[in-house]
PDB file of C-alpha atoms in Angstrom:
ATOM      1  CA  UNK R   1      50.460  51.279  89.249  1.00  0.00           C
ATOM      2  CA  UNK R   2      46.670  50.902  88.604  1.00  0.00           C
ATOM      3  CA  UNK R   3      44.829  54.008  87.043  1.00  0.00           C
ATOM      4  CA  UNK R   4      41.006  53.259  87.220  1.00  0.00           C
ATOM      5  CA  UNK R   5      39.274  53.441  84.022  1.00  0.00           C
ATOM      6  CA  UNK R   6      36.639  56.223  84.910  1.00  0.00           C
ATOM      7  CA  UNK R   7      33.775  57.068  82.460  1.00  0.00           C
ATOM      8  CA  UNK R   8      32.808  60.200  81.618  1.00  0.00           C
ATOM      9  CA  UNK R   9      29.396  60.003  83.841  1.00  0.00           C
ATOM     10  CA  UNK R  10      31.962  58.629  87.073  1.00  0.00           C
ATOM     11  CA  UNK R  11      34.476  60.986  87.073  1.00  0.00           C
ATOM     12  CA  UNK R  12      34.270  63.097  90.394  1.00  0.00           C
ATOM     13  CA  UNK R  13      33.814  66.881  88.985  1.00  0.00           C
ATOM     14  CA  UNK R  14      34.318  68.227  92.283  1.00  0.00           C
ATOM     15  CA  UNK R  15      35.161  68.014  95.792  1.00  0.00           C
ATOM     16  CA  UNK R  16      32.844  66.224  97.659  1.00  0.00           C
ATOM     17  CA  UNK R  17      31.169  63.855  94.643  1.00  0.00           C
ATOM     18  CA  UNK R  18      33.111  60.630  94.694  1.00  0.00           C
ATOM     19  CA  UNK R  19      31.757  57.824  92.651  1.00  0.00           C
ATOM     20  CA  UNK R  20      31.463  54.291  94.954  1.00  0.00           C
ATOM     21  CA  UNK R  21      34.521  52.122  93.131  1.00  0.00           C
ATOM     22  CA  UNK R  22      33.434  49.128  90.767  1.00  0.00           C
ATOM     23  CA  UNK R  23      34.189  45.817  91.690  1.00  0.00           C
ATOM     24  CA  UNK R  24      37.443  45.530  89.303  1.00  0.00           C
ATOM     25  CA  UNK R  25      38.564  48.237  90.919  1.00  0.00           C
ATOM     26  CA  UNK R  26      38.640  47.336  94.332  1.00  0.00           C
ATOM     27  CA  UNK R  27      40.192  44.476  93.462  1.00  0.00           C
ATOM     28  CA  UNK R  28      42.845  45.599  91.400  1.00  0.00           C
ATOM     29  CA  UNK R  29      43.956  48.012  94.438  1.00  0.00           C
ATOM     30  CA  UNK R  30      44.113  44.908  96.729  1.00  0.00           C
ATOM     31  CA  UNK R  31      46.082  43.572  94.258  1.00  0.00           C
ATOM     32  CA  UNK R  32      48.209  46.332  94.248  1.00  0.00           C
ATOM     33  CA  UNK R  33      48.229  46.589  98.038  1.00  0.00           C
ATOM     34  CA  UNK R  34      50.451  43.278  97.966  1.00  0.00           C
ATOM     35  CA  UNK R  35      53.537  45.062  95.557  1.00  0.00           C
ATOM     36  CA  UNK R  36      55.126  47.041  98.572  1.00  0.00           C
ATOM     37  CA  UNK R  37      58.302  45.665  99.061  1.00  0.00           C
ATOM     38  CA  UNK R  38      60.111  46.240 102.889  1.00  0.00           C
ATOM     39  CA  UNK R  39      63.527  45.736 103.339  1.00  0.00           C
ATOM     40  CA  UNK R  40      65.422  46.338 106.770  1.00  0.00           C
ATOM     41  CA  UNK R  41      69.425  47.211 106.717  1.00  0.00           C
ATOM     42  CA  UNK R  42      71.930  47.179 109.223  1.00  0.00           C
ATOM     43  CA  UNK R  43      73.847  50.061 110.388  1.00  0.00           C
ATOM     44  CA  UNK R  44      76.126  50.953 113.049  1.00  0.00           C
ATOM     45  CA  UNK R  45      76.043  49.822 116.865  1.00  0.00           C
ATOM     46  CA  UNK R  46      77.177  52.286 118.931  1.00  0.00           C
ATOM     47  CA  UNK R  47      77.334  52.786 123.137  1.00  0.00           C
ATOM     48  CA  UNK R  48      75.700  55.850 124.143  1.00  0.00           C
ATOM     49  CA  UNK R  49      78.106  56.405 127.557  1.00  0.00           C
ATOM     50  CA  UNK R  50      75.660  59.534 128.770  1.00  0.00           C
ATOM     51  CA  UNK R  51      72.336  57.632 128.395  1.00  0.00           C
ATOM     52  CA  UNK R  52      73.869  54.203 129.333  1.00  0.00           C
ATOM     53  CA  UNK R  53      72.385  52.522 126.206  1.00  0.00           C
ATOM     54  CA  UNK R  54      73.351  50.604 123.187  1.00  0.00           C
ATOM     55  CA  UNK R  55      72.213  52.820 119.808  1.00  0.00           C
ATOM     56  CA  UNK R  56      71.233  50.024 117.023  1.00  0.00           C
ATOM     57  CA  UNK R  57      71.249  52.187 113.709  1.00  0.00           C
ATOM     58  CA  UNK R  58      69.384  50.480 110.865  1.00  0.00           C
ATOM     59  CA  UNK R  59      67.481  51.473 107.563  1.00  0.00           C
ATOM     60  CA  UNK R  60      63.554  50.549 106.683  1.00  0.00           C
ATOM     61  CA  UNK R  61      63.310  50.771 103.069  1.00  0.00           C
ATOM     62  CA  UNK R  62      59.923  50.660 101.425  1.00  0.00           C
ATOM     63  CA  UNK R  63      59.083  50.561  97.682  1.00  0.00           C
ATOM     64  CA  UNK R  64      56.152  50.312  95.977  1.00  0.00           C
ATOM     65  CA  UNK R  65      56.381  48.229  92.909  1.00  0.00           C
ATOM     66  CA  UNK R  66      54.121  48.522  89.274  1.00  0.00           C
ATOM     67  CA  UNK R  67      52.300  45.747  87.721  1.00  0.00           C
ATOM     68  CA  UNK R  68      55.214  44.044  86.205  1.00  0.00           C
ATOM     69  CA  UNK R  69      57.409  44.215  89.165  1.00  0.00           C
ATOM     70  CA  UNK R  70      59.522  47.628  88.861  1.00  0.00           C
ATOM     71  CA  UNK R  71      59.957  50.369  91.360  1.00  0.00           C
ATOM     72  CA  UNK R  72      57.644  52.712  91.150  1.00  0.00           C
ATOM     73  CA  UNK R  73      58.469  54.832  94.465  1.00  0.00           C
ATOM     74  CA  UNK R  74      60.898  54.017  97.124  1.00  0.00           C
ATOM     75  CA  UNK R  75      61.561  55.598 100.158  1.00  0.00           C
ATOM     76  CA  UNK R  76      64.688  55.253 102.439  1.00  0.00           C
ATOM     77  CA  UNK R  77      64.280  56.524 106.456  1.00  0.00           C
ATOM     78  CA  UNK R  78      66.937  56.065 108.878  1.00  0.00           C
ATOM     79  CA  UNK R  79      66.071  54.781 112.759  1.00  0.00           C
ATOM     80  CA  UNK R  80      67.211  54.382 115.712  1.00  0.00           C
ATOM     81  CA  UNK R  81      66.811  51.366 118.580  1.00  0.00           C
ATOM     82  CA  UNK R  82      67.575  52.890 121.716  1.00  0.00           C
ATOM     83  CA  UNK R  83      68.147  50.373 124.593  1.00  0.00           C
ATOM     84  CA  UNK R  84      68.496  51.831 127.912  1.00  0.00           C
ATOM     85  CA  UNK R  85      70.946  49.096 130.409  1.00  0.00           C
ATOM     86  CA  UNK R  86      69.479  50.525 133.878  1.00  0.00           C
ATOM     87  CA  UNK R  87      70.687  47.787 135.850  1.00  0.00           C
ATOM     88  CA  UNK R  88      74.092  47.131 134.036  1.00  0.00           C
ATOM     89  CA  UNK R  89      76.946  47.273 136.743  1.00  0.00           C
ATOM     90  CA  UNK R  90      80.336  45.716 137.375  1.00  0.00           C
ATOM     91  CA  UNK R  91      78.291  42.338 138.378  1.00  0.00           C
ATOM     92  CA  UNK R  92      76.426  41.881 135.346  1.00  0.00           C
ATOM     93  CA  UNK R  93      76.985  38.645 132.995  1.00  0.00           C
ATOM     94  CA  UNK R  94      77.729  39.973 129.823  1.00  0.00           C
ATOM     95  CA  UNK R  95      77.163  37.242 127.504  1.00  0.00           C
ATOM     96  CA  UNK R  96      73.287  37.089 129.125  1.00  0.00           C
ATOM     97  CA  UNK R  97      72.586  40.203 128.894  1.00  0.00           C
ATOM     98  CA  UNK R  98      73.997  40.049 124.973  1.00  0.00           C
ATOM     99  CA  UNK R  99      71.590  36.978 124.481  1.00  0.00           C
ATOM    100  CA  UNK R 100      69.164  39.082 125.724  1.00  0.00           C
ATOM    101  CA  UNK R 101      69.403  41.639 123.743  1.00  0.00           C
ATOM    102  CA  UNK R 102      69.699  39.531 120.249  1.00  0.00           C
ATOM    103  CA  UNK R 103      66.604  37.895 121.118  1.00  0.00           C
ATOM    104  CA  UNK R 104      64.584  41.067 121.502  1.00  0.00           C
ATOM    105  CA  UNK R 105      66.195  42.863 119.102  1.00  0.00           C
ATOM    106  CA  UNK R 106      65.914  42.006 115.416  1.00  0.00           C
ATOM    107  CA  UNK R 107      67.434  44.852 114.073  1.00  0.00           C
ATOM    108  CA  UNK R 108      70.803  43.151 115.729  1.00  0.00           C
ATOM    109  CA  UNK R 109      72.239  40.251 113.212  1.00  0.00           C
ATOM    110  CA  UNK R 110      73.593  36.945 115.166  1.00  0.00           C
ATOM    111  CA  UNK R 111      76.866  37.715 113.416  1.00  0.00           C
ATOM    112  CA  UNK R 112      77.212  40.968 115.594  1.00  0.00           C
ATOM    113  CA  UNK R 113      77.189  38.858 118.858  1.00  0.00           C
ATOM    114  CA  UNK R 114      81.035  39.597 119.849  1.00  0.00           C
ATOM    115  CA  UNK R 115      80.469  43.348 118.681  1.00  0.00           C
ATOM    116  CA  UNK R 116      77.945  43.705 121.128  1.00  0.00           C
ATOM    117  CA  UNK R 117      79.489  42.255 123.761  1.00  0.00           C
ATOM    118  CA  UNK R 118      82.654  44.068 123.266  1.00  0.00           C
ATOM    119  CA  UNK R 119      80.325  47.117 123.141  1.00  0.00           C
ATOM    120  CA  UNK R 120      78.662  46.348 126.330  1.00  0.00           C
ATOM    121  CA  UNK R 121      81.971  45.282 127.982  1.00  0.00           C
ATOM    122  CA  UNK R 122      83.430  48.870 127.620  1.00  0.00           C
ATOM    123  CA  UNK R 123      80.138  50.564 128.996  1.00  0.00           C
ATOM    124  CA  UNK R 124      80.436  47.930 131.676  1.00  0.00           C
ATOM    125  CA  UNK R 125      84.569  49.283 132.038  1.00  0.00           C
ATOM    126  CA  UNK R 126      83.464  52.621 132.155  1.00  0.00           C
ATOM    127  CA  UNK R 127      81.118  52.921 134.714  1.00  0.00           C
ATOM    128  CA  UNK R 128      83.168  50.045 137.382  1.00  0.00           C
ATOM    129  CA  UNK R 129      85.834  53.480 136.665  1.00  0.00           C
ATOM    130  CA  UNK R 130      83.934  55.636 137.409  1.00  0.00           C
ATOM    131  CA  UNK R 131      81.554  57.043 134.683  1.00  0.00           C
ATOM    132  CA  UNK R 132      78.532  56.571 136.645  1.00  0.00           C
ATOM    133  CA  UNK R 133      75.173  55.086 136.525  1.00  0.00           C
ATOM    134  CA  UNK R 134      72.265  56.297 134.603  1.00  0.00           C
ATOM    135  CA  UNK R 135      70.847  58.155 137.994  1.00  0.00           C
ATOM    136  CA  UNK R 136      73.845  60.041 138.488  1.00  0.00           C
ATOM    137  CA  UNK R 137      73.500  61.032 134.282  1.00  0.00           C
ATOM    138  CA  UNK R 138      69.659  61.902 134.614  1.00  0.00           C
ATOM    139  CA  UNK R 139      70.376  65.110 133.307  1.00  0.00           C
ATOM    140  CA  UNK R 140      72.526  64.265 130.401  1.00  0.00           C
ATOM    141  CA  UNK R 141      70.630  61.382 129.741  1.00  0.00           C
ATOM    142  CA  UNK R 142      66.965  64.109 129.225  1.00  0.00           C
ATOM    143  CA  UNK R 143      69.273  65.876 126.087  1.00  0.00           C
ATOM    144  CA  UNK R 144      68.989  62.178 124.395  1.00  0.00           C
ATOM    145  CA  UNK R 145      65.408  62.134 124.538  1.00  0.00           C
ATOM    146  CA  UNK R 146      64.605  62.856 121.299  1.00  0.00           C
ATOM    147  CA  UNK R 147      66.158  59.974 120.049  1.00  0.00           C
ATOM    148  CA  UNK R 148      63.586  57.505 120.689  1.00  0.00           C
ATOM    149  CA  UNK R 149      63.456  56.586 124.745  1.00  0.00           C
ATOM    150  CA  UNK R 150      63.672  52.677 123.240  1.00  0.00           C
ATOM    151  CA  UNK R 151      61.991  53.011 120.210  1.00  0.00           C
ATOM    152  CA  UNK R 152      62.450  53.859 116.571  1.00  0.00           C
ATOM    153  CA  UNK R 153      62.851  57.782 115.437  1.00  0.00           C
ATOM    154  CA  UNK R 154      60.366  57.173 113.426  1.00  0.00           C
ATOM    155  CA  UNK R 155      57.317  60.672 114.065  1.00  0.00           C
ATOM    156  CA  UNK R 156      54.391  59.562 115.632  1.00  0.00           C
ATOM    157  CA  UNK R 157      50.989  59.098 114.002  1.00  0.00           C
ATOM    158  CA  UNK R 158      48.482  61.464 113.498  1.00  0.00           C
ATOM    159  CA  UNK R 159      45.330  61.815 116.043  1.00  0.00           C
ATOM    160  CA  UNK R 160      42.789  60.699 113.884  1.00  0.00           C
ATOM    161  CA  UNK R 161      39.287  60.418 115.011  1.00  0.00           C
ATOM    162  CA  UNK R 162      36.831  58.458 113.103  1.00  0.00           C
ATOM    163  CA  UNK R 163      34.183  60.636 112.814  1.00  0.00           C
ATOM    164  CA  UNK R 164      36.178  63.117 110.868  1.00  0.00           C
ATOM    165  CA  UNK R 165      36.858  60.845 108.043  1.00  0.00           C
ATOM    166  CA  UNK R 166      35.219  62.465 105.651  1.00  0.00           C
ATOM    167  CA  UNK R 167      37.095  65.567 106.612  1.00  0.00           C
ATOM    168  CA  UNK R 168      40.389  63.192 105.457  1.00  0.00           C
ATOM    169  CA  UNK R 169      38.952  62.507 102.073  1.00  0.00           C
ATOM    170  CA  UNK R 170      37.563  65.741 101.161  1.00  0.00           C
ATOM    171  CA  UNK R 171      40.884  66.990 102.164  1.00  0.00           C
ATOM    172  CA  UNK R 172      42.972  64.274  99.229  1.00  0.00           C
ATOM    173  CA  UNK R 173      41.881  65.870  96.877  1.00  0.00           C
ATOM    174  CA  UNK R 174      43.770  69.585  98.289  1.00  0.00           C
ATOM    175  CA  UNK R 175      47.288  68.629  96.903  1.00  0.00           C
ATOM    176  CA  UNK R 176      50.046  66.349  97.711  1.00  0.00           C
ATOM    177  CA  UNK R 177      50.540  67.678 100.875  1.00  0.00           C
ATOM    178  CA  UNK R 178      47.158  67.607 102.411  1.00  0.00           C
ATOM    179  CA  UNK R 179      47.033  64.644 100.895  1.00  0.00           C
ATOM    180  CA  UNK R 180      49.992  63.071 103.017  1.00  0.00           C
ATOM    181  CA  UNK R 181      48.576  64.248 105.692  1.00  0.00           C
ATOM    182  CA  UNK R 182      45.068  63.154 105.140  1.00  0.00           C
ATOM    183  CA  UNK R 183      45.999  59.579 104.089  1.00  0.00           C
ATOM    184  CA  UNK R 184      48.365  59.606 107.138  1.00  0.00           C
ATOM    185  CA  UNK R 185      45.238  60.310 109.563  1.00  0.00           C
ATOM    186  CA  UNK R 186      42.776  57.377 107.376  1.00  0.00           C
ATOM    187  CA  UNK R 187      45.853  54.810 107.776  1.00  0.00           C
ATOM    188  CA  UNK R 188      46.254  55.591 111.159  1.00  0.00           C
ATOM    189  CA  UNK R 189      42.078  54.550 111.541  1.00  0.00           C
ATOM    190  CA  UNK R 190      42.992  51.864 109.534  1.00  0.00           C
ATOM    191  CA  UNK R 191      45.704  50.031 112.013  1.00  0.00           C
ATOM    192  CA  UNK R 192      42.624  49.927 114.560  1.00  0.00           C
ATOM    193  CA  UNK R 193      40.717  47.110 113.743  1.00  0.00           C
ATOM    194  CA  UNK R 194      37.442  48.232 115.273  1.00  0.00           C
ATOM    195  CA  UNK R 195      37.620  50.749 113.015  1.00  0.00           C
ATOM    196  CA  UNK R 196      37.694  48.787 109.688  1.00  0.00           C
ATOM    197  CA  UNK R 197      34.014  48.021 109.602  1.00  0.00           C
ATOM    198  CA  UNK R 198      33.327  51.933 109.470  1.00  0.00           C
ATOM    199  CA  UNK R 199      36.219  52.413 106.576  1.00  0.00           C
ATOM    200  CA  UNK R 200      34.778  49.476 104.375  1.00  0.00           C
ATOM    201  CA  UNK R 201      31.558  50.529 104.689  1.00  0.00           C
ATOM    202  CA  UNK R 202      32.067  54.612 103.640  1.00  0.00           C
ATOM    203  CA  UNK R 203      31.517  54.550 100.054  1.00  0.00           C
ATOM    204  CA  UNK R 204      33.654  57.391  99.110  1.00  0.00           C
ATOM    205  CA  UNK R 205      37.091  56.034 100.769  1.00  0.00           C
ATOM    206  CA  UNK R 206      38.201  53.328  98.405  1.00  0.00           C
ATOM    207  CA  UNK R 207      37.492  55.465  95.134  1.00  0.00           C
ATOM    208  CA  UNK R 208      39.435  58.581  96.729  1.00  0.00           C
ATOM    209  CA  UNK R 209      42.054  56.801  97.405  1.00  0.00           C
ATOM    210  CA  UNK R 210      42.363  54.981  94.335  1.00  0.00           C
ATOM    211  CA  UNK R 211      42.194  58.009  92.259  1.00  0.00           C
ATOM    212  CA  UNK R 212      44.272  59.659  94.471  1.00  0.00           C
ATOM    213  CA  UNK R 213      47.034  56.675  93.819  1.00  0.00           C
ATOM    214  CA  UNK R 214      46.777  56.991  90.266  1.00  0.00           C
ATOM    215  CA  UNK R 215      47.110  60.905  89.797  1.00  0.00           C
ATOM    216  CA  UNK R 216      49.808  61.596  92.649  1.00  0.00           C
ATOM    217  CA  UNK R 217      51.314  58.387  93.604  1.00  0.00           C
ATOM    218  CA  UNK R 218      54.387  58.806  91.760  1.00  0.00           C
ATOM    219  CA  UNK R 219      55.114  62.324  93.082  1.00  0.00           C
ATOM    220  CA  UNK R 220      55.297  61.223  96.826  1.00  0.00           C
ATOM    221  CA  UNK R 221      57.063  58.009  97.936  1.00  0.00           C
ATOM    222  CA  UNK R 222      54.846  59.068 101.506  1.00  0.00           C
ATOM    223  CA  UNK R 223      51.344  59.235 100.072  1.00  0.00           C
ATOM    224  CA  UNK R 224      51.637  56.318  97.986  1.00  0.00           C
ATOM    225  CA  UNK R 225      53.180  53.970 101.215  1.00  0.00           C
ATOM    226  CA  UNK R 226      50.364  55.833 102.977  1.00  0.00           C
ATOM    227  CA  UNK R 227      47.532  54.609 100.372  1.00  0.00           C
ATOM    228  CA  UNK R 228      49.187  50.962  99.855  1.00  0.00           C
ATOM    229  CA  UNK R 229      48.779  50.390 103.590  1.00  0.00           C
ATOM    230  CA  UNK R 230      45.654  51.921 104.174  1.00  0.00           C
ATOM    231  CA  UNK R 231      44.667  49.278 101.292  1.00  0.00           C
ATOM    232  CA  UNK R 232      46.199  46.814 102.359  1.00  0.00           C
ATOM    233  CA  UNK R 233      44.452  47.133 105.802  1.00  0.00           C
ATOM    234  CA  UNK R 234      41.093  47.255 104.489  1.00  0.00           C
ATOM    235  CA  UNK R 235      41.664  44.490 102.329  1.00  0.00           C
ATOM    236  CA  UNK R 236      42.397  42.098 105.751  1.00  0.00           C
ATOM    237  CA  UNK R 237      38.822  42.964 106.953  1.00  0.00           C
TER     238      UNK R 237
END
């Protein structure tokens, strides 16, 4: 990945002195911003009879890649897709409701169609014989709801408030993992678009980050996602 060429006079000598990045440099970490490579893989489908819910397992594998295309840092996290079937009963079209579900799920591949209806025909089986609905489950169903209530597993962002920000990038330079966790709180500023304005426009940011990249990126799959997307997002602005 891209190390910026400091000169003597540039290089920060302490917290809190950050030299504004040249030209070549910010546009060498947009450049960079575009070699993060996503990749999504299928896992298991399973019926969840206690929630009433089809579990879609998958894998979201991110890697960051170098200047001539190799794998600099990857990093592998498991999810979950948990869809809750509140009004599935012994009436319910099951071949609808699987359409349904393929369209607004894309974690589910078109060649799993007859899986999922098999899937969804047993659930169906099992309450018409009396497993019950969800309602008569609501207390079961509150010990599965850590795993995602329809979403992903994946841990929430940060609360990040703007006018901390240079809190965040005071706090990269404190070691990877206040570093994570720094860069965690900027991107999460960053996915808010009326916040972009005030990131472009700190002079500090882009030159921590970049720095940042370049000493510790290839410790931490985390920070270096963390400072490829905050880049990336900057660079849409």
């Amino acid at each position: 990945l891209f190390r910026p060429d400091w000169s003597p006079s540039q290089r920060p000598s302490a917290k809190g002195t950050h030299p504004r990045p040249t030209r070549r440099e910010a546009a060498s970490m947009e450049s960079n911003a575009r070699f993060m490579k996503k990749k999504v893989k299928a896992g298991a489908i399973e019926i969840d009879y206690d929630a009433c819910a089809l579990v879609v397992n998958y894998e979201v594998e991110a890697t960051v890649l170098g200047d001539m295309g190799e794998a600099i840092v990857a990093d592998r996290k498991h999810n979950q897709k948990v869809i809750r079937l509140k009004t599935l009963n012994e009436h319910t079209d099951i071949p609808r409701l699987t359409g349904e579900i393929m369209e607004k799920c894309t974690q589910i591949h078109e060649s799993k169609r007859g899986h999922v209806e098999e899937l969804l025909r047993g659930l169906q089986h099992h309450l018409h014989h009396g497993g019950g609905g969800p309602a008569a489950r609501k207390g079961s169903a509150g010990q599965h709801a850590d795993r995602g209530g329809g979403g992903g597993s994946v841990p929430a962002e940060p609360e990040a408030r703007l006018d901390a920000l240079g809190d965040y990038i005071d706090a990269c330079y404190d070691g990877i993992e206040a570093s994570i966790t720094a860069t965690a709180s900027i991107l999460a500023l960053a996915r808010e678009p009326t916040n972009l304005e005030h990131l472009v426009a700190d002079d500090r940011l882009l030159g921590c980050v970049t720095r940042v990249l370049a000493d510790e990126g290839k410790k931490s799959s985390d920070l270096a996602i963390n400072i490829v997307s905050i880049v990336y997002a900057l660079s849409s602005y």
